XYZ file of C-alpha atoms in Angstrom:
366
model
C 33.123 7.545 -15.017
C 31.118 8.416 -11.910
C 31.533 8.473 -8.951
C 28.294 5.987 -7.336
C 26.994 8.353 -5.619
C 27.195 11.007 -7.894
C 24.165 13.480 -8.560
C 23.600 12.459 -12.667
C 25.796 9.347 -13.884
C 27.916 9.929 -16.353
C 29.920 6.973 -18.922
C 30.197 6.228 -22.592
C 29.512 3.374 -25.179
C 31.608 3.150 -27.483
C 30.360 2.826 -31.160
C 31.799 0.504 -34.355
C 33.190 3.429 -36.199
C 34.794 4.268 -32.638
C 32.374 6.761 -31.831
C 30.663 7.443 -28.470
C 27.384 7.283 -26.867
C 27.007 9.834 -24.007
C 24.568 7.953 -21.036
C 23.362 10.126 -18.288
C 21.814 8.428 -15.084
C 19.714 10.637 -12.448
C 21.017 8.772 -9.490
C 18.265 9.825 -6.462
C 15.511 6.707 -7.174
C 14.364 6.804 -3.308
C 13.385 9.776 -4.385
C 12.034 8.900 -8.759
C 14.926 10.998 -9.404
C 13.199 14.384 -8.500
C 15.746 17.045 -9.894
C 17.562 19.353 -7.649
C 19.771 21.567 -8.041
C 23.015 18.934 -7.766
C 21.657 17.389 -10.339
C 20.441 19.602 -12.948
C 24.563 21.308 -12.965
C 25.526 18.409 -12.979
C 23.393 17.665 -16.151
C 23.496 21.036 -17.627
C 27.313 20.722 -17.266
C 27.817 18.119 -19.528
C 25.516 18.414 -21.573
C 27.117 21.732 -22.432
C 30.583 19.673 -22.828
C 29.387 16.072 -24.711
C 28.233 19.244 -27.651
C 31.590 20.727 -27.749
C 33.241 16.865 -28.097
C 32.957 16.167 -32.283
C 33.224 11.582 -30.415
C 29.952 11.984 -29.076
C 27.187 11.422 -31.465
C 24.168 10.313 -29.477
C 23.257 10.947 -25.148
C 20.850 8.910 -24.302
C 19.275 10.674 -20.932
C 17.352 7.954 -18.677
C 16.685 7.143 -14.735
C 18.296 5.433 -12.080
C 15.648 2.717 -10.716
C 12.969 0.658 -12.275
C 10.367 3.107 -11.142
C 10.405 7.196 -12.400
C 12.091 8.393 -14.845
C 11.736 11.776 -12.721
C 9.368 12.760 -10.570
C 9.641 17.192 -10.698
C 11.850 19.270 -9.321
C 13.063 19.464 -5.154
C 10.015 20.712 -4.230
C 10.921 20.481 -0.519
C 14.014 22.942 -1.615
C 11.640 25.148 -2.713
C 9.259 25.805 0.356
C 12.814 26.058 1.791
C 13.555 29.033 -0.094
C 9.973 30.387 -0.150
C 9.765 30.200 3.796
C 13.398 31.690 4.577
C 12.977 34.048 2.003
C 16.525 33.326 0.116
C 17.456 33.590 -3.708
C 18.150 29.453 -3.799
C 14.442 29.341 -5.482
C 15.396 31.488 -8.052
C 18.883 30.142 -8.512
C 17.362 26.615 -8.644
C 14.644 27.820 -11.661
C 17.010 29.744 -13.356
C 19.536 26.759 -13.682
C 16.992 24.089 -14.945
C 15.706 26.274 -17.191
C 18.679 27.113 -18.773
C 18.823 22.810 -18.698
C 15.671 22.591 -19.936
C 16.139 25.386 -23.450
C 19.530 23.678 -24.106
C 18.005 20.080 -24.168
C 15.350 21.651 -26.429
C 17.796 23.458 -29.293
C 20.430 20.989 -28.844
C 21.959 19.547 -32.141
C 23.029 16.187 -31.184
C 20.011 13.325 -30.881
C 18.954 12.750 -26.985
C 17.177 10.002 -26.821
C 14.893 11.034 -23.084
C 14.087 7.226 -21.313
C 10.273 8.147 -19.757
C 9.589 5.778 -18.015
C 7.621 4.635 -15.310
C 6.733 8.197 -13.133
C 7.503 11.600 -15.222
C 6.323 14.752 -13.447
C 6.935 17.834 -13.477
C 10.720 19.069 -14.080
C 10.494 15.645 -15.092
C 8.292 17.216 -18.107
C 10.808 19.838 -18.592
C 14.364 17.016 -19.332
C 11.869 15.250 -21.278
C 9.729 17.036 -23.605
C 12.696 19.087 -25.854
C 14.130 15.965 -26.017
C 14.869 14.892 -30.427
C 13.844 11.378 -29.939
C 11.151 10.929 -26.818
C 10.673 6.874 -25.529
C 7.631 6.047 -23.222
C 7.248 2.195 -21.779
C 4.459 0.568 -20.643
C 4.455 1.572 -16.803
C 4.775 5.461 -18.053
C 2.421 7.914 -15.783
C 2.825 11.214 -17.175
C 1.009 14.445 -14.726
C 1.826 18.282 -14.741
C 0.134 18.279 -10.963
C 0.753 21.861 -9.632
C -2.726 22.474 -8.723
C -2.275 20.500 -5.835
C 0.529 22.728 -4.510
C -0.060 25.908 -5.742
C 2.398 26.192 -7.919
C 1.375 26.790 -12.399
C 2.623 23.967 -14.598
C 6.384 25.344 -15.804
C 9.674 23.882 -17.535
C 7.656 25.256 -20.737
C 4.503 23.874 -19.849
C 3.568 26.683 -21.988
C 5.098 25.649 -24.762
C 3.720 22.045 -25.112
C 0.278 22.651 -23.535
C -0.931 24.776 -25.795
C 0.443 22.248 -28.529
C -1.532 19.956 -27.593
C -4.878 18.893 -29.750
C -7.931 21.361 -28.524
C -8.015 22.001 -24.621
C -6.110 19.009 -23.693
C -3.397 21.419 -23.157
C -4.975 23.378 -21.075
C -7.414 20.423 -19.437
C -3.876 18.573 -18.460
C -2.757 22.119 -16.392
C -6.137 22.590 -14.377
C -6.646 18.624 -12.787
C -2.808 17.618 -12.851
C -4.316 14.962 -14.613
C -2.559 11.720 -15.158
C -1.313 10.250 -18.649
C -0.315 7.015 -20.424
C 2.208 6.927 -22.705
C -0.603 5.872 -25.356
C -1.684 9.297 -24.767
C 1.623 10.764 -23.869
C 2.172 9.962 -27.807
C -1.505 11.360 -28.379
C -0.805 14.977 -27.036
C 3.133 14.959 -28.790
C 4.666 14.317 -25.768
C 6.924 11.486 -27.129
C 7.273 9.768 -29.988
C 8.228 6.011 -29.559
C 7.227 3.738 -27.149
C 8.559 0.774 -26.553
C 8.852 -1.428 -23.837
C 10.895 -0.726 -20.622
C 13.304 -4.394 -21.192
C 14.682 -3.480 -24.503
C 16.719 -0.579 -23.033
C 19.222 -3.000 -23.700
C 19.209 -3.190 -26.894
C 18.222 0.084 -27.710
C 21.420 0.684 -27.013
C 23.238 -1.983 -28.237
C 22.006 -1.078 -32.182
C 22.837 2.459 -31.418
C 26.425 0.948 -30.451
C 26.589 -1.054 -33.945
C 25.353 1.390 -36.614
C 27.284 3.536 -38.213
C 27.116 7.088 -37.151
C 28.175 7.945 -40.953
C 24.877 9.916 -42.175
C 22.679 12.234 -40.167
C 22.612 11.070 -36.875
C 18.806 11.910 -35.897
C 18.018 9.537 -38.450
C 20.092 7.204 -37.440
C 18.332 7.280 -34.347
C 15.239 7.043 -36.122
C 15.324 4.304 -37.596
C 16.786 2.287 -34.211
C 13.644 3.086 -32.500
C 11.313 2.798 -35.693
C 13.032 -1.092 -36.046
C 12.569 -1.996 -32.342
C 8.859 0.331 -31.554
C 6.968 -3.209 -33.740
C 8.726 -5.578 -31.480
C 7.006 -3.653 -28.345
C 4.072 -5.073 -26.551
C 0.990 -4.077 -24.189
C 0.485 -0.369 -24.967
C -2.447 0.718 -23.129
C -5.336 2.810 -24.119
C -5.151 6.594 -24.362
C -8.031 8.149 -22.062
C -7.318 11.318 -23.160
C -8.244 9.987 -27.182
C -11.108 8.315 -25.762
C -12.733 11.119 -23.807
C -11.556 14.082 -26.646
C -14.741 15.301 -27.280
C -16.046 14.935 -23.380
C -12.600 17.301 -23.117
C -13.441 19.622 -25.715
C -17.240 20.241 -24.207
C -16.312 21.306 -21.041
C -14.389 23.888 -22.234
C -17.469 24.751 -24.036
C -18.761 27.676 -22.318
C -18.090 31.422 -22.250
C -16.418 32.094 -18.635
C -13.755 30.265 -16.976
C -15.272 29.669 -13.772
C -17.940 27.966 -16.233
C -15.901 25.548 -17.601
C -14.183 24.976 -14.082
C -17.709 24.215 -13.007
C -17.815 22.343 -15.578
C -15.137 19.669 -15.265
C -15.677 19.511 -10.974
C -19.421 18.705 -11.794
C -18.836 16.339 -14.030
C -21.000 12.959 -12.787
C -20.203 9.927 -15.174
C -19.044 6.701 -14.772
C -14.663 7.401 -16.484
C -12.527 7.063 -13.177
C -9.848 8.940 -14.648
C -12.291 11.966 -15.442
C -14.051 12.184 -11.916
C -9.954 11.535 -10.591
C -8.966 15.059 -12.312
C -12.620 16.348 -11.046
C -11.502 15.693 -8.227
C -8.033 17.089 -7.885
C -8.752 20.788 -9.677
C -11.917 20.602 -6.855
C -9.340 20.909 -3.796
C -6.596 22.464 -6.414
C -5.297 26.228 -5.159
C -7.269 28.950 -6.821
C -4.871 30.900 -7.664
C -3.005 28.555 -9.198
C -6.417 27.701 -11.817
C -6.619 31.388 -12.901
C -2.554 31.580 -13.068
C -2.856 28.302 -15.958
C -5.979 30.871 -17.919
C -3.371 33.243 -18.408
C -0.855 31.202 -18.605
C -1.390 29.708 -21.787
C -2.702 32.142 -22.630
C 0.162 35.039 -22.656
C 2.364 32.357 -23.912
C 0.146 31.511 -26.957
C 3.055 32.608 -29.594
C 6.060 33.401 -27.677
C 9.652 32.122 -28.781
C 10.664 29.234 -26.580
C 13.076 31.485 -25.069
C 10.273 33.855 -24.701
C 8.105 31.122 -22.694
C 11.377 29.910 -20.297
C 11.677 34.232 -19.465
C 7.869 34.589 -18.552
C 7.855 30.984 -16.561
C 10.885 32.575 -14.485
C 8.757 35.927 -13.550
C 5.717 33.572 -12.790
C 7.666 30.555 -10.959
C 9.958 33.297 -8.873
C 6.976 35.080 -7.743
C 4.550 31.709 -6.731
C 7.767 31.032 -4.581
C 7.107 35.366 -3.231
C 3.397 34.580 -2.498
C 1.974 32.039 0.140
C -0.302 29.278 -1.658
C 3.063 27.427 -3.206
C 4.620 27.100 0.711
C 1.606 25.903 2.634
C 0.518 23.189 -0.989
C 3.939 21.640 -0.209
C 3.638 22.013 4.524
C 0.618 19.876 3.515
C 0.587 17.310 0.552
C 4.812 16.637 1.528
C 6.102 18.160 4.834
C 3.140 17.958 7.133
C 1.364 15.478 5.449
C -2.492 16.491 6.555
C -3.541 17.217 2.654
C -5.264 19.729 4.205
C -4.337 23.268 2.708
C -5.095 26.039 3.627
C -5.135 28.527 -0.213
C -5.766 31.847 -0.094
C -7.881 33.381 -1.856
C -9.582 30.179 -0.677
C -12.000 30.884 -3.987
C -12.507 31.535 -7.519
C -13.995 34.131 -6.953
C -12.236 35.935 -4.028
C -8.881 35.796 -6.922
C -8.512 39.183 -8.668
C -7.519 39.810 -11.050
C -5.404 42.428 -9.953
C -3.497 39.481 -8.658
C -2.985 37.251 -11.144
C -1.461 40.669 -12.841
C 0.782 40.883 -10.758
C 2.577 37.274 -10.711
C 3.438 38.312 -14.675
C 5.978 41.431 -13.022
C 9.710 40.875 -12.962
C 10.237 40.848 -9.228
C 14.440 41.541 -10.127
C 14.959 45.093 -10.985
C 17.999 45.242 -14.456
C 18.351 42.317 -16.929
C 16.175 38.974 -17.381
C 18.500 36.125 -15.150
C 18.114 34.153 -18.843
C 18.119 37.472 -21.406
C 21.292 35.128 -22.364
C 19.562 31.815 -23.675
C-alpha cells in the first residue's frame, strides 16, 4: 500500500470475516523513528481515514527496525525553527498534539507496539493507545530536562496519574524505565516478547470481530501475554519508598537537593540524580509548575496548555542551547540561562504560560 520510502508505511491485514486491520509503521529506523512533521501528518490523516472506514476494525502501530518504536520528536528540526524564529516549530507541535489527542479519543482499538526505545514524542503516541504493549527491550524516558524543554505530548496528563511522586521524579530526572516499570506506572497494559508480533497479527486476523472490538483485542493480548518471558524487575517498584522520601521536603529546592545528593548504591538512582544535576534549571522549575497547573485539567486543556509552553520554550534560549550541546555540536556542555535553580524567577516561569499568539488558540477545535 505504501511507498517503501514513505515516512510511515501503511498496510492491511485481512480478517477471517472480511474486515481489515490497519497497520501503520513509522519508517525512519536509522533515526529510531524520531517523529517529524511528515510522519505526524501522514499518521494523522490515515488514522482519520481509518476511523471513517467501517471495514477497518483495529489499528496496529509500530516502528520499523528492531531498536525502537519512536525515540521522540525531531528536535533538530525544532532547534532550527527556534534559531530561525519561524513558524515551523509551532506548526509541528500543533499537529503532533492533534495526533496525540486523536489517539487518546480514537473510537477503534489501537494496539501500540512499544518495543525498544520509546522517548518523548514516542510516549505521546504510546500513552493514548487503547492497548499499549511493551517488550523485553522496552526502554522508556522523558529526558527533556537535558535539552531545556519539558515533558510534553500529554506528559501533564499521564505523569500526574502515576503512583505517588513517581511522575514528578521521572520528569525531573529523565530516568529511563523498563517494561515492568512501564506497567507499574500505568503507561502500558500488556507485556509480550517482541518475537510475538506475528502471533498477535495472526490471532487478530483469525478473530471473529462479531462483538466489541476492544474486547476482541484484549482477549488476544491476554492470551499471548501468558507466553511472554524475560520480564525485567521494576526499578520504580523496588525503589518506590526511597523516591517518595526524596519529596518529603518543604521546597522545590530541597526536593532537588534530596535527589541530586543521593549517595546510595542503586545505579539507576545515581544516574537519575546526575541527569537532574546537569539538567536545565528552568526546565526543573517549569516541571513543578506544569504538573501543578494541570492536576485537574481535562485532556483537551492539557494539550492546549502544553502548546503554549512548547512554543514559549522555542522562543526562549534554553531549548536551542540544549539541543546544540547534545545533538549538534555534541560538546555536552550547555550554557543554560539562568544557570542555577535559585536564579530562575517565578515571573520567568509564569511567562511560559502566556499564549505567544493573538486570537484563537490553535487547538481550540480539539
